[in-house]
Amino acid sequence: MTLTQHDIDQEIAAEHAAYEKRVADGAPVEHHPRRDYAPYRSSVLRHPKQPLVAIDASKDPELVELSSPAFGERDITGIDNDLTRQHTGEPIGERITVSGRLLDRDGRPVRSQLVEIWQANSAGRYAHQREQHDAPLDPNFTGVGRTLTDSDGFYRFTTIQPGPYPWRNHVNAWRPAHIHFSVFGSAFTQRLVTQMYFPNDPLFPYDPILQSVTDDAARQRLVATYDHSLSVPEFSLGYHWDIVLDGPAATWIEEGR
Amino acid sequence: MTKIDTSSPEGVLPTPSHTVGPFYGYALPFRGGEEIAPLGHPDTITVHGYVSDGEGRPLPDALVEVWGPDPEGNLPAVDGSMRRDPASGGFLGRNGVEFTGFGRIQTDADGHWYARTLRPGARGENAPYLSVCVFARGLLVHLFTRIYLPGDEAALASDPLLAQLDAERRGTLIAGDEGNGTYRFDIRLQGEGETVFLEFR
Ligand SMILES: [Fe+3]
């Protein structure tokens, strides 16, 4: 049986209604997707069915997970945060500057930590070999960047506006334009992989990956803000996107620092 | 709005997690990601296994991150896991001497992964373990688990996490001894023998 956008829309609406009802009945706000969110079909066989086992990180300062791998200048080259300068020619597309702060749940900056990004090119094609979408490859764009946050927690990338692309979740499934982010905190418990979206994308309501974040306010936190002060004259449009890491931080280790 | 106001005393709300997707291949894996132990170190162990789904099929696109202490139980604060070559811009790999404690491995087409790292030392009341974070297409939020090594039954018996699990589930966190410092650790995302996954509060 062919799975249509209409089928997926109905599933998305049902999941959203079920979440609203849970909250109305007193359940806590859910900031993250549920791993068993079925409108995203790849999740069906890849989520645990047993409940996660909880560990109270405030009880044991010796937990390995309360510290984080370290990254430094050796792990970065000078142009790693400029995705438009990694080849001999200029990539095709609209240049953008993406910048923001990496913060913990207390609003404190996470300093000198690694931020990695990857994305499709302006035609909506990844350089990856398994990518089936037949939009053109850009020989001047790999779509990969990395940087370290500075002493105020800021990161900054120069790249190309990615294009939306089709995928095979259902017939006529299209991903809104997005940039994938991978970030580390001061504790391994704060590890985060996510995706940043661009404001006012008409594909938002149709995308089961974005809609897997059923809380409306939480979903908004995945959408960058156009920021004219970040736009570079005669060069690029600016987007601001702050990232807040969840999970217990390494407060034990930070004491006395 | 994604400019976060950090002036409120109650703290700020987290950025939601999303799947790593299938196309992270140029971005996240790095040369030598699985070779965490300094070259020739006598306390080197090999940990390997398969990542499988709810039908027992291996995942050819899972990403496993390993993080652990040195044999004395100290957690390194050393960078250089993914040293870069300033000439080519490519990955150089580690410097062969320093121990960063961190590795990142993509499963191969058979769903298999391995890491060579140092035998972890104990910290506090915990039996020695390696922390593991699993990412995959289809997984909307990554999963944490732990690799405990067999052998020291007294340490395993008094470990606060293992002590609260029934025997069958406990077994999913203890690697199998294959001899010569090689250990087998499979990660089953769902179904029969489902691995114990953790949530930190
Ligand atoms: Fe993508």
Short mmCIF file of C-alpha atoms and ligand atoms in Angstrom, two decimals:
data_model
loop_
_atom_site.label_atom_id
_atom_site.label_comp_id
_atom_site.label_asym_id
_atom_site.label_seq_id
_atom_site.Cartn_x
_atom_site.Cartn_y
_atom_site.Cartn_z
CA MET A 1 0.00 0.00 0.00
CA THR A 2 1.34 3.40 -0.95
CA LEU A 3 1.93 5.76 1.92
CA THR A 4 0.77 9.25 0.98
CA GLN A 5 1.46 12.67 2.46
CA HIS A 6 -2.16 12.68 3.58
CA ASP A 7 -1.59 9.49 5.61
CA ILE A 8 1.49 11.01 7.25
CA ASP A 9 -0.32 14.31 7.90
CA GLN A 10 -3.02 12.41 9.78
CA GLU A 11 -0.46 10.52 11.86
CA ILE A 12 1.37 13.78 12.66
CA ALA A 13 -1.91 15.40 13.74
CA ALA A 14 -2.80 12.42 15.92
CA GLU A 15 0.60 12.43 17.64
CA HIS A 16 0.30 16.17 18.21
CA ALA A 17 -3.21 15.86 19.65
CA ALA A 18 -2.11 13.01 21.92
CA TYR A 19 0.77 15.13 23.23
CA GLU A 20 -1.50 18.16 23.86
CA LYS A 21 -3.85 15.91 25.80
CA ARG A 22 -1.03 14.43 27.90
CA VAL A 23 0.13 17.92 28.85
CA ALA A 24 -3.43 19.07 29.57
CA ASP A 25 -3.75 16.04 31.87
CA GLY A 26 -0.66 17.14 33.79
CA ALA A 27 2.18 15.31 32.02
CA PRO A 28 5.46 17.21 31.73
CA VAL A 29 6.46 19.20 28.65
CA GLU A 30 8.47 17.06 26.21
CA HIS A 31 11.45 18.96 24.84
CA HIS A 32 12.72 16.06 22.74
CA PRO A 33 11.08 13.70 20.25
CA ARG A 34 9.86 10.31 21.42
CA ARG A 35 12.09 7.64 19.93
CA ASP A 36 9.01 5.64 18.86
CA TYR A 37 7.57 8.47 16.74
CA ALA A 38 6.06 6.31 13.96
CA PRO A 39 5.38 8.97 11.27
CA TYR A 40 9.17 8.87 10.82
CA ARG A 41 9.17 5.27 9.59
CA SER A 42 12.87 4.57 10.13
CA SER A 43 12.25 4.80 13.88
CA VAL A 44 9.97 1.75 14.00
CA LEU A 45 12.64 -0.96 14.39
CA ARG A 46 15.33 1.26 15.88
CA HIS A 47 13.95 2.39 19.24
CA PRO A 48 14.21 0.43 22.50
CA LYS A 49 10.96 -0.94 23.89
CA GLN A 50 12.26 -1.36 27.43
CA PRO A 51 12.25 1.78 29.57
CA LEU A 52 15.60 3.55 29.91
CA VAL A 53 17.38 2.93 33.22
CA ALA A 54 17.75 6.21 35.11
CA ILE A 55 21.02 7.29 36.72
CA ASP A 56 21.03 10.21 39.16
CA ALA A 57 24.16 12.10 38.10
CA SER A 58 24.05 14.34 41.17
CA LYS A 59 24.73 11.34 43.43
CA ASP A 60 28.06 10.23 42.00
CA PRO A 61 30.83 12.63 40.97
CA GLU A 62 32.89 9.69 39.67
CA LEU A 63 30.62 8.90 36.71
CA VAL A 64 32.58 8.75 33.47
CA GLU A 65 29.64 10.45 31.74
CA LEU A 66 30.07 13.62 33.84
CA SER A 67 33.20 14.55 31.96
CA SER A 68 33.55 15.16 28.26
CA PRO A 69 36.14 14.45 25.59
CA ALA A 70 38.37 17.46 24.96
CA PHE A 71 39.00 19.06 21.59
CA GLY A 72 41.52 21.73 20.72
CA GLU A 73 43.28 23.69 18.02
CA ARG A 74 44.98 20.53 16.74
CA ASP A 75 41.56 19.14 15.81
CA ILE A 76 40.69 22.10 13.58
CA THR A 77 42.22 23.74 10.52
CA GLY A 78 41.83 27.41 9.73
CA ILE A 79 39.16 27.07 7.06
CA ASP A 80 37.11 24.32 8.71
CA ASN A 81 34.37 26.80 9.62
CA ASP A 82 34.18 28.23 6.08
CA LEU A 83 32.45 25.70 3.82
CA THR A 84 32.83 28.02 0.82
CA ARG A 85 36.65 27.87 0.83
CA GLN A 86 37.38 24.16 0.93
CA HIS A 87 37.86 23.68 -2.82
CA THR A 88 39.63 25.54 -5.60
CA GLY A 89 36.42 27.20 -6.83
CA GLU A 90 33.39 28.85 -5.26
CA PRO A 91 30.34 26.71 -4.53
CA ILE A 92 27.06 27.64 -6.23
CA GLY A 93 24.35 29.17 -4.07
CA GLU A 94 23.41 31.91 -1.66
CA ARG A 95 26.20 32.48 0.90
CA ILE A 96 25.06 32.53 4.54
CA THR A 97 26.69 33.19 7.90
CA VAL A 98 25.37 31.01 10.75
CA SER A 99 26.36 31.96 14.28
CA GLY A 100 25.12 31.60 17.84
CA ARG A 101 26.03 30.48 21.33
CA LEU A 102 26.40 27.06 22.90
CA LEU A 103 24.82 27.14 26.38
CA ASP A 104 23.92 24.77 29.20
CA ARG A 105 20.54 24.60 30.94
CA ASP A 106 21.68 27.33 33.36
CA GLY A 107 22.38 29.66 30.43
CA ARG A 108 26.14 29.44 30.95
CA PRO A 109 28.39 29.38 27.87
CA VAL A 110 30.05 26.09 26.93
CA ARG A 111 33.60 27.11 26.00
CA SER A 112 36.16 25.52 23.69
CA GLN A 113 33.92 22.66 22.67
CA LEU A 114 33.52 21.07 19.29
CA VAL A 115 30.70 22.01 16.90
CA GLU A 116 30.45 19.93 13.71
CA ILE A 117 28.02 20.54 10.83
CA TRP A 118 27.02 18.85 7.58
CA GLN A 119 24.46 19.71 4.94
CA ALA A 120 23.19 19.29 1.38
CA ASN A 121 24.38 21.68 -1.36
CA SER A 122 22.22 24.46 -2.80
CA ALA A 123 20.47 21.95 -5.10
CA GLY A 124 19.56 19.69 -2.16
CA ARG A 125 22.20 17.02 -2.81
CA TYR A 126 24.64 15.52 -0.29
CA ALA A 127 28.13 14.60 -1.45
CA HIS A 128 27.55 11.16 0.18
CA GLN A 129 27.83 8.17 -2.20
CA ARG A 130 24.63 6.53 -0.97
CA GLU A 131 22.63 9.68 -1.75
CA GLN A 132 20.12 8.75 -4.49
CA HIS A 133 18.62 12.17 -5.26
CA ASP A 134 19.72 13.12 -8.79
CA ALA A 135 20.12 16.86 -8.20
CA PRO A 136 23.56 18.09 -9.35
CA LEU A 137 26.64 17.63 -7.23
CA ASP A 138 28.77 20.73 -6.71
CA PRO A 139 32.49 19.96 -7.15
CA ASN A 140 33.26 22.96 -4.95
CA PHE A 141 31.11 21.94 -2.00
CA THR A 142 31.48 19.00 0.38
CA GLY A 143 29.09 20.48 2.94
CA VAL A 144 31.12 19.73 6.06
CA GLY A 145 32.45 22.10 8.73
CA ARG A 146 33.75 22.15 12.29
CA THR A 147 34.81 24.75 14.80
CA LEU A 148 35.47 25.31 18.51
CA THR A 149 33.28 27.61 20.59
CA ASP A 150 35.06 30.73 21.88
CA SER A 151 35.33 32.02 25.45
CA ASP A 152 31.70 33.28 25.34
CA GLY A 153 30.40 30.05 23.81
CA PHE A 154 30.03 31.52 20.29
CA TYR A 155 30.46 29.51 17.10
CA ARG A 156 30.38 30.88 13.55
CA PHE A 157 30.18 29.24 10.11
CA THR A 158 30.22 30.57 6.56
CA THR A 159 28.37 28.28 4.17
CA ILE A 160 25.78 28.05 1.39
CA GLN A 161 22.01 28.02 1.89
CA PRO A 162 21.15 24.29 1.61
CA GLY A 163 18.31 23.20 -0.66
CA PRO A 164 15.34 21.08 0.39
CA TYR A 165 15.50 17.48 -0.80
CA PRO A 166 13.18 14.51 -1.36
CA TRP A 167 13.44 11.32 0.67
CA ARG A 168 11.58 8.04 0.77
CA ASN A 169 9.59 8.13 3.98
CA HIS A 170 6.39 8.35 1.91
CA VAL A 171 5.33 9.51 -1.58
CA ASN A 172 6.39 13.13 -2.16
CA ALA A 173 8.27 13.43 1.12
CA TRP A 174 10.55 16.50 1.16
CA ARG A 175 12.87 17.62 3.93
CA PRO A 176 12.78 21.36 4.70
CA ALA A 177 16.21 22.96 4.20
CA HIS A 178 18.38 22.23 7.25
CA ILE A 179 21.92 22.03 8.58
CA HIS A 180 22.89 19.05 10.76
CA PHE A 181 24.74 19.93 14.00
CA SER A 182 26.74 17.73 16.38
CA VAL A 183 27.89 19.34 19.64
CA PHE A 184 29.66 18.36 22.85
CA GLY A 185 29.08 19.87 26.28
CA SER A 186 31.18 19.92 29.41
CA ALA A 187 29.72 16.48 30.24
CA PHE A 188 29.14 13.48 27.94
CA THR A 189 25.55 13.45 29.31
CA GLN A 190 24.99 16.71 27.37
CA ARG A 191 25.88 15.24 23.97
CA LEU A 192 23.55 16.54 21.26
CA VAL A 193 22.97 15.86 17.57
CA THR A 194 20.25 17.93 15.95
CA GLN A 195 19.22 19.98 12.90
CA MET A 196 18.83 23.72 12.35
CA TYR A 197 16.04 25.00 10.08
CA PHE A 198 15.45 28.32 8.27
CA PRO A 199 12.57 30.66 9.08
CA ASN A 200 9.21 30.42 7.29
CA ASP A 201 9.90 27.24 5.34
CA PRO A 202 6.60 26.07 3.79
CA LEU A 203 7.65 22.42 4.19
CA PHE A 204 7.59 22.49 8.02
CA PRO A 205 4.09 21.04 8.53
CA TYR A 206 4.71 18.13 6.13
CA ASP A 207 7.99 16.90 7.61
CA PRO A 208 7.69 14.05 10.15
CA ILE A 209 11.26 14.58 11.37
CA LEU A 210 10.67 18.19 12.42
CA GLN A 211 7.16 17.33 13.64
CA SER A 212 8.59 14.55 15.83
CA VAL A 213 9.19 17.43 18.24
CA THR A 214 5.53 17.59 19.22
CA ASP A 215 5.85 20.55 21.59
CA ASP A 216 5.24 23.75 19.59
CA ALA A 217 7.66 25.92 21.57
CA ALA A 218 10.41 23.28 21.48
CA ARG A 219 10.01 22.91 17.72
CA GLN A 220 10.45 26.68 17.31
CA ARG A 221 13.83 26.40 19.02
CA LEU A 222 15.09 24.44 15.99
CA VAL A 223 14.45 27.37 13.64
CA ALA A 224 17.18 29.99 13.22
CA THR A 225 16.38 33.72 13.26
CA TYR A 226 17.36 35.97 10.37
CA ASP A 227 19.79 38.50 11.88
CA HIS A 228 20.66 41.50 9.74
CA SER A 229 23.57 42.38 12.01
CA LEU A 230 25.17 39.02 11.11
CA SER A 231 24.75 39.62 7.38
CA VAL A 232 28.08 40.53 5.80
CA PRO A 233 27.90 43.47 3.32
CA GLU A 234 28.26 42.38 -0.31
CA PHE A 235 28.78 38.78 0.87
CA SER A 236 26.26 36.79 2.95
CA LEU A 237 22.93 36.69 4.81
CA GLY A 238 23.12 36.11 8.56
CA TYR A 239 21.24 33.62 10.73
CA HIS A 240 21.43 33.42 14.52
CA TRP A 241 20.91 30.08 16.25
CA ASP A 242 21.64 29.46 19.94
CA ILE A 243 21.95 25.85 21.11
CA VAL A 244 21.05 24.80 24.66
CA LEU A 245 22.39 21.44 25.84
CA ASP A 246 20.15 19.25 27.97
CA GLY A 247 21.21 16.73 30.58
CA PRO A 248 23.12 17.16 33.81
CA ALA A 249 26.33 19.21 33.51
CA ALA A 250 29.64 18.44 35.17
CA THR A 251 29.04 20.75 38.12
CA TRP A 252 31.19 18.53 40.35
CA ILE A 253 34.19 18.99 38.11
CA GLU A 254 33.63 22.68 37.52
CA GLU A 255 33.66 23.60 41.19
CA GLY A 256 36.70 25.66 42.05
CA ARG A 257 37.57 26.33 38.42
CA MET B 1 12.94 32.59 18.54
CA THR B 2 16.35 31.15 18.77
CA LYS B 3 18.21 33.93 20.49
CA ILE B 4 18.18 32.57 24.00
CA ASP B 5 17.58 35.02 26.84
CA THR B 6 20.10 34.02 29.50
CA SER B 7 18.99 36.64 32.04
CA SER B 8 16.26 34.51 33.65
CA PRO B 9 17.26 32.81 36.90
CA GLU B 10 15.21 29.65 36.21
CA GLY B 11 17.53 28.64 33.41
CA VAL B 12 16.81 28.08 29.72
CA LEU B 13 15.00 25.42 27.70
CA PRO B 14 16.94 22.82 25.74
CA THR B 15 17.37 22.48 21.98
CA PRO B 16 15.51 19.33 20.86
CA SER B 17 17.45 16.34 19.56
CA HIS B 18 17.09 15.07 15.98
CA THR B 19 18.31 11.99 14.15
CA VAL B 20 21.87 11.95 12.77
CA GLY B 21 20.34 10.83 9.45
CA PRO B 22 22.15 8.72 6.85
CA PHE B 23 24.53 11.30 5.33
CA TYR B 24 26.97 12.27 8.09
CA GLY B 25 29.76 10.27 6.42
CA TYR B 26 32.03 13.16 5.41
CA ALA B 27 31.46 14.99 8.68
CA LEU B 28 31.63 12.73 11.72
CA PRO B 29 33.81 9.63 11.17
CA PHE B 30 37.51 10.45 11.30
CA ARG B 31 40.71 8.62 10.50
CA GLY B 32 41.84 6.49 13.41
CA GLY B 33 38.54 6.99 15.22
CA GLU B 34 38.64 3.36 16.40
CA GLU B 35 42.33 3.35 17.43
CA ILE B 36 42.04 5.08 20.79
CA ALA B 37 44.94 3.35 22.60
CA PRO B 38 48.44 4.78 22.16
CA LEU B 39 50.44 2.56 19.81
CA GLY B 40 51.89 -0.51 21.50
CA HIS B 41 50.44 0.21 24.94
CA PRO B 42 50.47 -3.00 27.03
CA ASP B 43 46.98 -2.36 28.53
CA THR B 44 45.28 -2.22 25.12
CA ILE B 45 42.01 -4.07 24.67
CA THR B 46 39.84 -4.60 21.59
CA VAL B 47 36.09 -4.24 21.94
CA HIS B 48 33.91 -5.16 18.98
CA GLY B 49 30.41 -6.18 18.02
CA TYR B 50 27.35 -5.61 15.90
CA VAL B 51 24.58 -3.03 16.10
CA SER B 52 21.20 -4.57 15.20
CA ASP B 53 17.55 -3.53 14.93
CA GLY B 54 14.27 -5.00 16.20
CA GLU B 55 14.34 -7.74 13.55
CA GLY B 56 17.92 -8.65 14.33
CA ARG B 57 19.24 -7.04 11.18
CA PRO B 58 22.59 -5.26 11.41
CA LEU B 59 22.71 -1.49 10.92
CA PRO B 60 25.19 -0.45 8.21
CA ASP B 61 24.85 3.21 9.20
CA ALA B 62 25.13 3.38 12.98
CA LEU B 63 27.70 5.57 14.68
CA VAL B 64 29.23 4.46 17.98
CA GLU B 65 31.10 6.86 20.27
CA VAL B 66 33.29 5.47 23.03
CA TRP B 67 34.51 7.50 26.03
CA GLY B 68 36.44 6.11 28.96
CA PRO B 69 39.18 6.52 31.56
CA ASP B 70 42.76 5.27 31.49
CA PRO B 71 43.81 2.13 33.42
CA GLU B 72 44.23 4.20 36.61
CA GLY B 73 40.65 5.45 36.33
CA ASN B 74 41.65 8.98 35.30
CA LEU B 75 39.63 10.73 32.64
CA PRO B 76 41.86 12.42 30.09
CA ALA B 77 41.52 16.14 29.31
CA VAL B 78 43.71 15.77 26.23
CA ASP B 79 42.64 16.96 22.78
CA GLY B 80 43.95 15.60 19.48
CA SER B 81 41.51 12.73 18.82
CA MET B 82 40.94 14.08 15.31
CA ARG B 83 44.14 15.99 14.54
CA ARG B 84 44.03 17.78 11.22
CA ASP B 85 46.66 18.08 8.55
CA PRO B 86 47.25 21.79 7.90
CA ALA B 87 48.50 21.07 4.36
CA SER B 88 45.71 18.89 2.96
CA GLY B 89 42.96 19.80 5.42
CA GLY B 90 42.38 16.06 5.91
CA PHE B 91 42.63 14.00 9.07
CA LEU B 92 46.06 13.10 10.43
CA GLY B 93 44.81 10.83 13.18
CA ARG B 94 46.16 10.71 16.72
CA ASN B 95 49.80 11.34 17.55
CA GLY B 96 50.37 7.73 18.66
CA VAL B 97 51.42 8.67 22.21
CA GLU B 98 48.68 10.61 23.97
CA PHE B 99 45.46 9.00 25.22
CA THR B 100 42.35 11.12 24.60
CA GLY B 101 39.87 8.47 25.77
CA PHE B 102 37.50 9.27 22.90
CA GLY B 103 36.73 7.37 19.73
CA ARG B 104 34.05 7.43 17.07
CA ILE B 105 33.31 4.49 14.79
CA GLN B 106 30.82 3.99 11.98
CA THR B 107 29.52 0.43 11.59
CA ASP B 108 30.60 -1.23 8.36
CA ALA B 109 28.27 -2.74 5.72
CA ASP B 110 27.85 -5.81 8.00
CA GLY B 111 26.85 -3.64 10.97
CA HIS B 112 30.15 -4.39 12.71
CA TRP B 113 32.35 -1.96 14.66
CA TYR B 114 35.49 -2.22 16.77
CA ALA B 115 37.59 -0.03 18.99
CA ARG B 116 41.06 -0.55 20.40
CA THR B 117 41.40 1.38 23.62
CA LEU B 118 42.99 1.16 27.06
CA ARG B 119 41.49 -1.13 29.68
CA PRO B 120 39.40 1.29 31.79
CA GLY B 121 40.18 1.67 35.50
CA ALA B 122 37.56 1.85 38.25
CA ARG B 123 36.18 5.17 39.51
CA GLY B 124 34.55 5.38 42.93
CA GLU B 125 32.17 2.51 43.64
CA ASN B 126 31.63 1.77 39.97
CA ALA B 127 33.06 -1.28 38.29
CA PRO B 128 35.31 -0.23 35.39
CA TYR B 129 33.35 0.65 32.25
CA LEU B 130 33.45 2.47 28.93
CA SER B 131 30.65 4.93 28.21
CA VAL B 132 29.00 4.50 24.82
CA CYS B 133 26.72 6.80 22.83
CA VAL B 134 24.89 5.34 19.80
CA PHE B 135 23.55 7.34 16.85
CA ALA B 136 21.67 6.10 13.76
CA ARG B 137 19.24 7.03 11.07
CA GLY B 138 15.82 6.38 12.60
CA LEU B 139 17.01 7.15 16.10
CA LEU B 140 15.53 10.55 16.99
CA VAL B 141 17.50 10.81 20.24
CA HIS B 142 20.88 9.08 20.70
CA LEU B 143 21.18 6.24 23.22
CA PHE B 144 23.69 5.88 26.07
CA THR B 145 24.90 2.54 27.29
CA ARG B 146 28.00 1.12 29.03
CA ILE B 147 30.49 -1.61 28.30
CA TYR B 148 31.55 -3.45 31.45
CA LEU B 149 34.34 -6.01 31.15
CA PRO B 150 34.04 -9.53 32.62
CA GLY B 151 36.51 -10.99 35.12
CA ASP B 152 36.27 -9.10 38.38
CA GLU B 153 32.98 -10.54 39.69
CA ALA B 154 33.22 -8.72 43.02
CA ALA B 155 33.51 -5.33 41.32
CA LEU B 156 30.64 -6.13 38.97
CA ALA B 157 28.47 -7.34 41.89
CA SER B 158 28.88 -4.06 43.78
CA ASP B 159 28.40 -1.76 40.79
CA PRO B 160 25.43 0.55 41.55
CA LEU B 161 23.94 0.30 38.04
CA LEU B 162 24.41 -3.45 37.52
CA ALA B 163 23.06 -4.17 41.02
CA GLN B 164 19.62 -2.82 40.13
CA LEU B 165 19.16 -4.94 36.98
CA ASP B 166 17.79 -8.47 36.67
CA ALA B 167 20.26 -11.09 35.47
CA GLU B 168 19.17 -11.15 31.84
CA ARG B 169 19.23 -7.40 31.33
CA ARG B 170 22.44 -7.04 33.35
CA GLY B 171 24.11 -9.44 30.94
CA THR B 172 23.59 -7.06 28.00
CA LEU B 173 26.05 -4.60 29.60
CA ILE B 174 28.88 -7.06 30.21
CA ALA B 175 31.09 -7.84 27.24
CA GLY B 176 31.98 -11.42 26.32
CA ASP B 177 35.61 -12.48 26.82
CA GLU B 178 37.10 -13.81 23.57
CA GLY B 179 40.62 -14.08 24.93
CA ASN B 180 43.80 -12.13 24.15
CA GLY B 181 42.25 -8.91 25.42
CA THR B 182 39.40 -9.05 22.91
CA TYR B 183 35.81 -8.52 24.05
CA ARG B 184 32.51 -8.87 22.23
CA PHE B 185 29.80 -6.26 22.84
CA ASP B 186 26.68 -6.27 20.66
CA ILE B 187 24.20 -3.41 20.75
CA ARG B 188 20.59 -4.47 20.14
CA LEU B 189 18.37 -1.44 19.73
CA GLN B 190 15.11 -3.36 20.13
CA GLY B 191 13.60 -6.77 20.78
CA GLU B 192 15.18 -9.99 22.01
CA GLY B 193 18.24 -9.29 24.15
CA GLU B 194 17.61 -5.54 23.92
CA THR B 195 20.60 -3.68 25.36
CA VAL B 196 20.07 -1.69 28.55
CA PHE B 197 20.09 2.01 27.66
CA LEU B 198 20.58 4.79 30.18
CA GLU B 199 19.07 8.14 31.03
CA PHE B 200 21.00 10.65 33.16
CA ARG B 201 19.10 12.95 35.49
FE FE C 1 19.74 16.05 6.04
#
